CSV table of C-alpha atoms and ligand atoms in Angstrom, one decimal:
chain,number,residue,atom,x,y,z
K,1,MET,CA,-14.4,-34.8,6.2
K,2,LYS,CA,-10.2,-35.0,6.9
K,3,ARG,CA,-9.2,-33.4,10.0
K,4,SER,CA,-6.1,-30.9,9.3
K,5,PHE,CA,-2.8,-32.3,9.2
K,6,ILE,CA,-1.0,-29.8,11.3
K,7,ARG,CA,-3.8,-30.0,14.1
K,8,GLU,CA,-3.8,-33.2,14.3
K,9,ILE,CA,0.0,-33.3,14.1
K,10,LEU,CA,0.3,-30.7,16.9
K,11,GLU,CA,-1.5,-33.1,19.1
K,12,HIS,CA,0.8,-35.9,18.1
K,13,THR,CA,3.9,-34.6,18.5
K,14,SER,CA,6.3,-35.4,21.3
K,15,SER,CA,7.9,-32.1,23.2
K,16,ASP,CA,11.6,-33.3,21.6
K,17,THR,CA,10.1,-33.3,18.1
K,18,ILE,CA,11.3,-30.0,16.0
K,19,SER,CA,8.2,-28.6,14.6
K,20,PHE,CA,8.7,-26.7,11.0
K,21,ALA,CA,4.8,-27.6,10.4
K,22,GLY,CA,2.3,-25.0,12.1
K,23,GLY,CA,2.0,-21.7,11.7
K,24,LEU,CA,3.3,-20.9,14.9
K,25,PRO,CA,5.1,-17.5,15.7
K,26,ASP,CA,8.0,-17.6,17.6
K,27,ALA,CA,6.8,-17.5,21.4
K,28,SER,CA,10.0,-15.5,23.1
K,29,LEU,CA,8.7,-12.7,21.0
K,30,PHE,CA,5.5,-12.2,22.8
K,31,PRO,CA,5.1,-9.4,24.9
K,32,THR,CA,4.4,-10.9,27.2
K,33,ILE,CA,5.1,-8.6,30.4
K,34,GLU,CA,3.1,-5.6,28.8
K,35,LEU,CA,0.3,-8.3,27.8
K,36,GLN,CA,0.5,-8.7,31.8
K,37,GLN,CA,-0.2,-4.9,32.5
K,38,ALA,CA,-2.9,-4.8,29.8
K,39,THR,CA,-4.7,-7.7,31.6
K,40,GLN,CA,-4.5,-6.4,35.2
K,41,THR,CA,-5.7,-3.1,33.7
K,42,ALA,CA,-8.5,-4.7,31.5
K,43,LEU,CA,-9.8,-7.2,34.1
K,44,ALA,CA,-10.4,-4.5,37.0
K,45,ASP,CA,-13.1,-3.3,34.9
K,46,ASN,CA,-16.1,-5.0,36.5
K,47,SER,CA,-18.4,-4.2,33.1
K,48,ILE,CA,-15.7,-6.8,31.2
K,49,TRP,CA,-17.4,-9.7,32.8
K,50,GLN,CA,-20.4,-9.1,31.4
K,51,TYR,CA,-22.1,-10.1,28.2
K,52,SER,CA,-21.2,-7.9,25.5
K,53,THR,CA,-22.3,-6.9,21.8
K,54,SER,CA,-22.2,-9.2,19.2
K,55,THR,CA,-19.9,-7.5,16.5
K,56,GLY,CA,-17.1,-6.6,19.1
K,57,TYR,CA,-15.7,-4.5,22.1
K,58,ALA,CA,-16.5,-0.7,20.8
K,59,PRO,CA,-13.5,0.9,22.1
K,60,LEU,CA,-11.4,-2.2,20.2
K,61,LYS,CA,-13.4,-2.0,17.0
K,62,ALA,CA,-12.9,2.0,16.8
K,63,LEU,CA,-9.0,1.2,17.6
K,64,ILE,CA,-9.0,-1.4,14.5
K,65,ALA,CA,-10.7,1.2,12.1
K,66,GLN,CA,-8.4,3.8,12.9
K,67,MET,CA,-5.2,1.7,12.0
K,68,TYR,CA,-7.1,1.3,8.3
K,69,CYS,CA,-7.8,4.9,8.2
K,70,ASP,CA,-4.1,5.5,8.9
K,71,LYS,CA,-2.9,3.3,5.9
K,72,GLY,CA,-5.2,5.9,3.7
K,73,PHE,CA,-8.0,3.2,3.8
K,74,PRO,CA,-11.1,5.0,5.1
K,75,THR,CA,-13.1,3.1,7.6
K,76,THR,CA,-15.3,3.5,10.5
K,77,ALA,CA,-16.2,1.4,13.5
K,78,GLU,CA,-19.6,-0.1,12.3
K,79,GLU,CA,-17.5,-1.5,9.5
K,80,ILE,CA,-15.6,-3.9,11.5
K,81,LEU,CA,-16.8,-7.2,13.0
K,82,ILE,CA,-14.8,-8.6,15.6
K,83,THR,CA,-14.5,-12.9,15.1
K,84,SER,CA,-12.9,-15.2,17.3
K,85,GLY,CA,-9.9,-15.3,15.2
K,86,SER,CA,-10.1,-14.8,11.7
K,87,GLN,CA,-10.7,-18.3,10.9
K,88,GLN,CA,-14.4,-17.5,12.7
K,89,GLY,CA,-14.5,-14.7,10.3
K,90,LEU,CA,-13.9,-16.9,7.2
K,91,ASP,CA,-16.5,-19.3,8.3
K,92,ILE,CA,-18.8,-16.8,9.2
K,93,ILE,CA,-18.5,-15.5,5.4
K,94,CYS,CA,-18.8,-18.9,4.0
K,95,ARG,CA,-21.9,-20.0,5.9
K,96,TYR,CA,-23.8,-17.4,4.7
K,97,HIS,CA,-22.5,-18.0,1.3
K,98,SER,CA,-22.7,-21.5,1.5
K,99,GLY,CA,-23.0,-23.4,-2.1
K,100,VAL,CA,-21.6,-20.7,-4.2
K,101,SER,CA,-18.7,-21.0,-6.4
K,102,ILE,CA,-15.7,-19.7,-5.3
K,103,ILE,CA,-11.9,-18.8,-6.9
K,104,ILE,CA,-9.0,-20.0,-4.8
K,105,GLU,CA,-5.2,-20.2,-5.0
K,106,SER,CA,-4.0,-23.5,-5.8
K,107,PRO,CA,-1.6,-24.1,-3.4
K,108,SER,CA,-3.8,-22.3,-0.7
K,109,TYR,CA,-4.4,-22.3,3.3
K,110,LEU,CA,-5.4,-25.6,4.5
K,111,GLY,CA,-8.2,-24.0,7.2
K,112,ALA,CA,-9.6,-22.1,4.6
K,113,LEU,CA,-10.1,-25.6,2.3
K,114,ASN,CA,-11.9,-27.6,5.3
K,115,ILE,CA,-14.4,-24.4,5.5
K,116,PHE,CA,-14.8,-24.2,1.3
K,117,LYS,CA,-15.2,-28.4,1.8
K,118,LEU,CA,-17.9,-27.9,4.9
K,119,ASN,CA,-20.1,-25.1,3.2
K,120,ASN,CA,-20.6,-26.8,0.0
K,121,MET,CA,-18.6,-24.6,-2.2
K,122,ASN,CA,-18.0,-24.9,-5.5
K,123,GLU,CA,-13.8,-24.6,-6.0
K,124,HIS,CA,-12.2,-23.1,-8.9
K,125,SER,CA,-8.4,-23.8,-8.6
K,126,VAL,CA,-6.3,-21.3,-10.0
K,127,SER,CA,-2.4,-21.6,-9.8
K,128,LEU,CA,-0.4,-19.2,-8.3
K,129,ASN,CA,3.0,-17.6,-10.0
K,130,SER,CA,5.8,-15.5,-8.8
K,131,LYS,CA,3.6,-12.6,-8.8
K,132,GLY,CA,0.3,-13.8,-7.4
K,133,ILE,CA,-3.0,-15.8,-9.0
K,134,GLU,CA,-2.4,-16.4,-12.8
K,135,ILE,CA,-4.4,-13.6,-14.6
K,136,GLU,CA,-5.6,-15.6,-17.4
K,137,ALA,CA,-6.9,-18.2,-15.7
K,138,PHE,CA,-8.2,-16.0,-13.2
K,139,LYS,CA,-10.4,-14.0,-15.9
K,140,THR,CA,-12.0,-17.1,-16.9
K,141,SER,CA,-12.8,-18.5,-13.6
K,142,ILE,CA,-14.2,-15.2,-12.4
K,143,LYS,CA,-17.2,-15.1,-14.8
K,144,GLU,CA,-18.6,-18.0,-12.9
K,145,SER,CA,-17.3,-17.4,-9.6
K,146,GLN,CA,-19.4,-15.5,-6.6
K,147,LEU,CA,-16.2,-15.0,-4.6
K,148,THR,CA,-12.8,-14.9,-4.8
K,149,TYR,CA,-10.7,-15.9,-1.7
K,150,LEU,CA,-7.0,-14.6,-1.8
K,151,ILE,CA,-4.3,-14.1,0.9
K,152,PRO,CA,-1.9,-11.7,-1.2
K,153,ASP,CA,0.6,-10.9,1.5
K,154,PHE,CA,3.0,-13.9,1.9
K,155,GLN,CA,0.5,-16.2,1.3
K,156,ASN,CA,0.0,-19.4,3.4
K,157,PRO,CA,1.6,-22.0,2.3
K,158,SER,CA,3.4,-20.5,-0.6
K,159,GLY,CA,5.0,-17.2,0.8
K,160,THR,CA,3.8,-15.6,-2.2
K,161,CYS,CA,3.3,-11.6,-2.0
K,162,TYR,CA,1.6,-10.2,-5.0
K,163,SER,CA,3.2,-7.6,-6.8
K,164,LYS,CA,1.6,-4.0,-7.1
K,165,GLU,CA,0.6,-4.4,-10.6
K,166,HIS,CA,-1.1,-7.7,-10.0
K,167,ARG,CA,-3.0,-6.4,-7.1
K,168,GLU,CA,-4.1,-3.3,-9.8
K,169,GLU,CA,-4.9,-5.8,-12.0
K,170,ILE,CA,-7.2,-8.1,-10.1
K,171,ALA,CA,-8.9,-5.0,-8.3
K,172,LYS,CA,-10.1,-3.9,-11.9
K,173,LEU,CA,-11.4,-7.4,-12.7
K,174,LEU,CA,-13.2,-8.2,-9.6
K,175,GLY,CA,-14.2,-4.2,-10.1
K,176,ALA,CA,-15.7,-4.9,-13.7
K,177,SER,CA,-17.7,-7.9,-11.9
K,178,ASP,CA,-20.2,-9.1,-9.5
K,179,THR,CA,-17.5,-11.1,-7.7
K,180,LEU,CA,-16.9,-10.2,-3.9
K,181,LEU,CA,-13.6,-10.6,-3.0
K,182,ILE,CA,-12.7,-12.2,0.6
K,183,GLU,CA,-8.9,-11.0,1.3
K,184,ASP,CA,-7.1,-12.6,4.2
K,185,SER,CA,-4.2,-10.9,5.6
K,186,PRO,CA,-3.0,-12.3,8.8
K,187,TYR,CA,0.6,-11.6,7.5
K,188,SER,CA,0.4,-8.3,5.7
K,189,GLU,CA,2.5,-6.6,8.8
K,190,LEU,CA,4.8,-9.2,8.8
K,191,TYR,CA,6.9,-7.6,6.1
K,192,PHE,CA,10.6,-7.5,5.9
K,193,ASP,CA,11.3,-4.3,3.7
K,194,LYS,CA,8.2,-2.8,2.7
K,195,PRO,CA,4.1,-3.3,3.2
K,196,GLN,CA,1.7,-3.6,0.2
K,197,GLN,CA,-1.5,-2.0,-0.1
K,198,SER,CA,-4.4,-4.2,0.3
K,199,ILE,CA,-6.5,-5.4,-2.8
K,200,SER,CA,-9.4,-4.0,-0.6
K,201,GLN,CA,-8.9,-0.9,-0.4
K,202,ALA,CA,-9.6,-0.4,-4.0
K,203,LEU,CA,-12.9,-2.4,-3.5
K,204,PRO,CA,-14.4,-1.0,-0.3
K,205,LYS,CA,-17.8,-1.8,-1.1
K,206,GLN,CA,-16.9,-5.3,-2.6
K,207,SER,CA,-14.7,-6.8,-0.5
K,208,TYR,CA,-14.2,-8.8,3.2
K,209,HIS,CA,-11.0,-8.0,4.8
K,210,LEU,CA,-9.9,-10.4,7.4
K,211,GLY,CA,-7.3,-9.0,9.9
K,212,SER,CA,-5.9,-11.0,13.1
K,213,PHE,CA,-4.1,-10.2,16.1
K,214,SER,CA,-3.1,-14.0,16.0
K,215,LYS,CA,0.6,-13.8,14.1
K,216,VAL,CA,1.6,-10.3,15.3
K,217,LEU,CA,0.2,-10.2,19.3
K,218,SER,CA,-1.1,-13.7,20.0
K,219,PRO,CA,-2.8,-16.5,18.9
K,220,ALA,CA,-4.4,-17.2,22.0
K,221,LEU,CA,-6.2,-13.7,22.5
K,222,ARG,CA,-8.3,-15.2,19.4
K,223,ILE,CA,-9.3,-12.1,18.1
K,224,GLY,CA,-9.7,-11.9,14.6
K,225,TRP,CA,-11.9,-9.4,12.5
K,226,ILE,CA,-13.8,-8.6,9.2
K,227,ARG,CA,-13.5,-5.4,7.6
K,228,ALA,CA,-16.6,-4.8,4.8
K,229,ASP,CA,-18.9,-2.5,3.9
K,230,LYS,CA,-22.3,-2.4,6.5
K,231,SER,CA,-24.2,-3.9,4.0
K,232,LEU,CA,-22.2,-6.8,3.5
K,233,THR,CA,-21.4,-7.6,7.7
K,234,SER,CA,-25.1,-6.7,8.7
K,235,PRO,CA,-26.3,-10.0,7.2
K,236,LEU,CA,-23.6,-11.6,9.1
K,237,ILE,CA,-24.1,-10.8,12.6
K,238,ALA,CA,-26.8,-13.2,12.9
K,239,TYR,CA,-24.4,-15.9,12.1
K,240,LYS,CA,-21.9,-14.7,14.8
K,241,GLU,CA,-24.5,-14.9,17.1
K,242,ALA,CA,-25.6,-18.1,16.3
K,243,MET,CA,-22.1,-19.4,16.6
K,244,ASP,CA,-20.9,-18.1,20.3
K,245,LEU,CA,-22.9,-14.6,20.9
K,246,HIS,CA,-19.6,-12.7,20.7
K,247,THR,CA,-15.7,-12.9,20.9
K,248,SER,CA,-14.6,-12.8,24.5
K,249,SER,CA,-15.0,-9.5,25.8
K,250,ILE,CA,-11.7,-10.5,28.5
K,251,THR,CA,-9.7,-11.1,25.3
K,252,GLN,CA,-10.8,-7.9,23.4
K,253,ALA,CA,-10.0,-5.6,26.6
K,254,ILE,CA,-6.8,-7.1,26.9
K,255,ALA,CA,-6.0,-6.8,23.1
K,256,TYR,CA,-7.1,-3.0,23.5
K,257,GLU,CA,-5.7,-1.9,26.5
K,258,TYR,CA,-2.1,-3.3,24.9
K,259,LEU,CA,-3.1,-1.7,21.7
K,260,LYS,CA,-3.8,1.4,22.6
K,261,ASP,CA,-0.4,2.3,23.2
K,262,THR,CA,0.5,2.5,19.5
K,263,GLU,CA,4.0,3.5,19.7
K,264,GLN,CA,4.4,0.1,21.9
K,265,PHE,CA,2.6,-2.0,19.5
K,266,ASN,CA,4.7,-0.3,16.7
K,267,GLU,CA,8.0,-1.0,18.3
K,268,HIS,CA,6.6,-4.7,18.6
K,269,LEU,CA,5.9,-5.1,15.0
K,270,GLU,CA,9.2,-3.6,14.2
K,271,THR,CA,11.1,-6.2,16.3
K,272,LEU,CA,9.0,-9.0,15.0
K,273,ARG,CA,9.8,-8.0,11.3
K,274,SER,CA,13.4,-7.8,12.0
K,275,ALA,CA,13.6,-11.0,14.1
K,276,TYR,CA,11.7,-12.7,11.4
K,277,LYS,CA,13.7,-11.2,8.8
K,278,GLU,CA,16.8,-12.7,10.8
K,279,LYS,CA,15.2,-16.1,11.0
K,280,MET,CA,14.5,-16.6,7.6
K,281,LEU,CA,17.8,-15.9,6.6
K,282,TYR,CA,19.2,-18.1,8.9
K,283,PHE,CA,16.6,-21.1,7.8
K,284,ALA,CA,17.6,-20.1,4.3
K,285,ASN,CA,20.9,-20.3,4.7
K,286,ALA,CA,21.0,-23.6,6.6
K,287,LEU,CA,18.8,-25.1,4.0
K,288,ASP,CA,21.5,-24.0,0.9
K,289,GLU,CA,24.1,-25.5,3.0
K,290,ILE,CA,22.3,-28.8,4.4
K,291,LEU,CA,19.7,-29.5,1.9
K,292,PRO,CA,21.1,-27.8,-1.3
K,293,SER,CA,18.6,-29.9,-3.5
K,294,PHE,CA,15.6,-28.3,-1.9
K,295,GLU,CA,14.5,-25.7,-4.7
K,296,TYR,CA,12.4,-22.5,-3.1
K,297,THR,CA,12.2,-18.9,-3.6
K,298,ARG,CA,13.2,-16.8,-0.2
K,299,PRO,CA,10.0,-15.3,0.8
K,300,LYS,CA,9.7,-11.5,1.3
K,301,GLY,CA,7.9,-11.6,4.9
K,302,GLY,CA,5.3,-13.5,6.6
K,303,MET,CA,6.2,-17.2,8.0
K,304,PHE,CA,6.8,-19.8,5.5
K,305,ILE,CA,9.6,-20.9,2.9
K,306,TYR,CA,7.8,-23.1,0.1
K,307,GLY,CA,9.5,-25.3,-2.5
K,308,LYS,CA,10.4,-29.0,-3.6
K,309,PHE,CA,12.6,-31.9,-3.5
K,310,GLU,CA,12.1,-32.8,-7.0
K,311,GLY,CA,10.5,-36.1,-7.4
K,312,VAL,CA,10.0,-36.9,-3.6
K,313,ASP,CA,7.1,-37.8,-2.7
K,314,THR,CA,6.5,-35.7,0.8
K,315,MET,CA,3.7,-37.2,2.2
K,316,LEU,CA,5.8,-40.6,2.7
K,317,PHE,CA,9.0,-38.7,3.5
K,318,VAL,CA,7.4,-37.1,6.2
K,319,GLU,CA,6.7,-40.2,7.9
K,320,LYS,CA,10.1,-41.3,7.9
K,321,CYS,CA,11.0,-37.5,9.1
K,322,LEU,CA,8.9,-37.9,12.0
K,323,GLU,CA,10.5,-40.9,13.2
K,324,LYS,CA,13.8,-39.1,13.3
K,325,GLY,CA,11.6,-36.2,15.6
K,326,VAL,CA,11.3,-33.5,12.8
K,327,VAL,CA,7.9,-32.6,10.7
K,328,PHE,CA,7.1,-30.2,8.3
K,329,VAL,CA,4.1,-30.0,6.3
K,330,PRO,CA,3.8,-31.6,3.0
K,331,GLY,CA,2.4,-29.2,-0.3
K,332,SER,CA,-0.1,-32.0,-1.3
K,333,GLU,CA,-2.2,-30.8,2.2
K,334,PHE,CA,-2.5,-27.5,0.3
K,335,GLY,CA,-3.3,-29.0,-3.0
K,336,GLY,CA,0.1,-28.6,-4.2
K,337,LYS,CA,2.2,-30.8,-5.8
K,338,ALA,CA,3.3,-34.2,-4.3
K,339,ASP,CA,7.2,-33.2,-4.2
K,340,GLU,CA,6.4,-30.1,-2.5
K,341,ILE,CA,7.0,-29.0,1.3
K,342,ARG,CA,6.3,-25.6,3.2
K,343,PHE,CA,8.3,-24.9,6.5
K,344,ASN,CA,7.7,-22.4,9.0
K,345,PHE,CA,10.5,-20.9,9.8
K,346,THR,CA,9.3,-18.5,12.5
K,347,HIS,CA,9.0,-21.1,15.5
K,348,SER,CA,11.8,-22.8,16.2
K,349,SER,CA,15.1,-21.5,17.8
K,350,LEU,CA,18.2,-21.0,15.6
K,351,PRO,CA,19.7,-24.1,17.0
K,352,LEU,CA,16.8,-26.4,16.5
K,353,ILE,CA,16.6,-24.7,12.8
K,354,ARG,CA,19.6,-26.7,12.0
K,355,GLU,CA,19.3,-29.6,13.8
K,356,GLY,CA,15.9,-30.2,12.2
K,357,LEU,CA,17.2,-29.8,8.8
K,358,LYS,CA,20.3,-32.3,9.6
K,359,ARG,CA,17.8,-34.6,10.5
K,360,ILE,CA,15.8,-34.0,7.7
K,361,LYS,CA,19.3,-34.6,5.6
K,362,LEU,CA,19.3,-38.2,7.4
K,363,CYS,CA,15.9,-39.3,6.0
K,364,LEU,CA,16.4,-37.9,2.7
K,365,TYR,CA,19.5,-39.9,1.7
K,366,LYS,CA,17.6,-42.9,3.3
K,367,GLY,CA,14.7,-42.6,1.7
K,368,LEU,CA,16.6,-42.2,-2.0
K,369,GLU,CA,19.1,-45.2,-1.4
D,401,PLP,C1,-4.1,-17.6,5.8
D,401,PLP,C2,-4.4,-18.2,7.1
D,401,PLP,N1,-5.8,-17.4,7.5
D,401,PLP,C3,-6.5,-17.5,8.9
D,401,PLP,C4,-5.6,-18.1,9.8
D,401,PLP,C5,-6.4,-18.3,11.0
D,401,PLP,O1,-5.9,-17.3,12.0
D,401,PLP,P1,-6.4,-16.6,13.6
D,401,PLP,O2,-5.8,-17.3,14.4
D,401,PLP,O3,-6.9,-15.3,13.3
D,401,PLP,O4,-7.9,-17.9,13.6
D,401,PLP,C6,-4.5,-18.5,9.3
D,401,PLP,C7,-3.6,-19.4,10.5
D,401,PLP,O5,-2.6,-19.8,10.3
D,401,PLP,C8,-3.7,-18.4,8.2
D,401,PLP,O6,-2.5,-18.6,7.7
């Protein structure tokens, strides 16, 4: 079993390597002061230090359910299962459904691909186009698959955001089948201009909707969740208990204390959206200027720019770049083509974005000699 390229890179890069590799948020935007205040309040409650319920901290579940209701997606606290990151949510679902056939986007999230392999799932890869997964191939695969794994909002790695029509079409096709949807949505709040409705909203009894506070609050909290009909979450609880009994009550209580001030959280989301939009524009403009041969589409949200250096083997290329102190992820790691690359644009500061792209330029010319 191959480890994640990105997690290995994170371990081996030195502090002066410029990393466009991991899906890391901009650390300067963590609401550190407010989280410290929330921590103080949370830790003062003696009961928080005790073992807790398997499905999650009740006030946090109620708050997450309310977030869905506010979006017009009726949800009760009973339909929320808190997990240790959305990564664990996906793992739990796949352990329960191990060995079944699953439709996946190509390319797709590396951490998910590893879960599918570990659970002996039979993958049906369907290509993405600019509107989402290719419908004709999806229609064929649906007949042979029990599950579908999609990341419709600013997909990792491609940055694709499914159009409204595409979402409706997929909901219709799934609704007419017995295939369950796993909709992974860690980036859905990171839109630059307007939000999209989740596909799960049209399939409330036939979907697992995965959410996470990693990209919008802090990944160190390790809080994610599964939103699904009770008939779907009930059999998952035994798996959650087998894995870790429950997600840390301490981080759940901290998140709750921070999130209960909804105005504060909404302002934070606004700050993230505008800061990330600015960073994406900066990264894209610098790419056009420094590396004009890189072909890509500007994303409308999320954390990634995906594209290609036509004909360049990016797996060999990244090794050269690492020597020059800059790193990104080759598209082949996600099941993409050999000349594709994923850049994360949120983590590095503006001067480091420029410096990193200049280092890549140096390697590109050398590589083509
Ligand atoms: C599509 C996708 N799903 C899940 C995760 C895992 O996130 P979490 O920190 O909530 O476990 C990531 C992290 O990068 C991701 O990109």
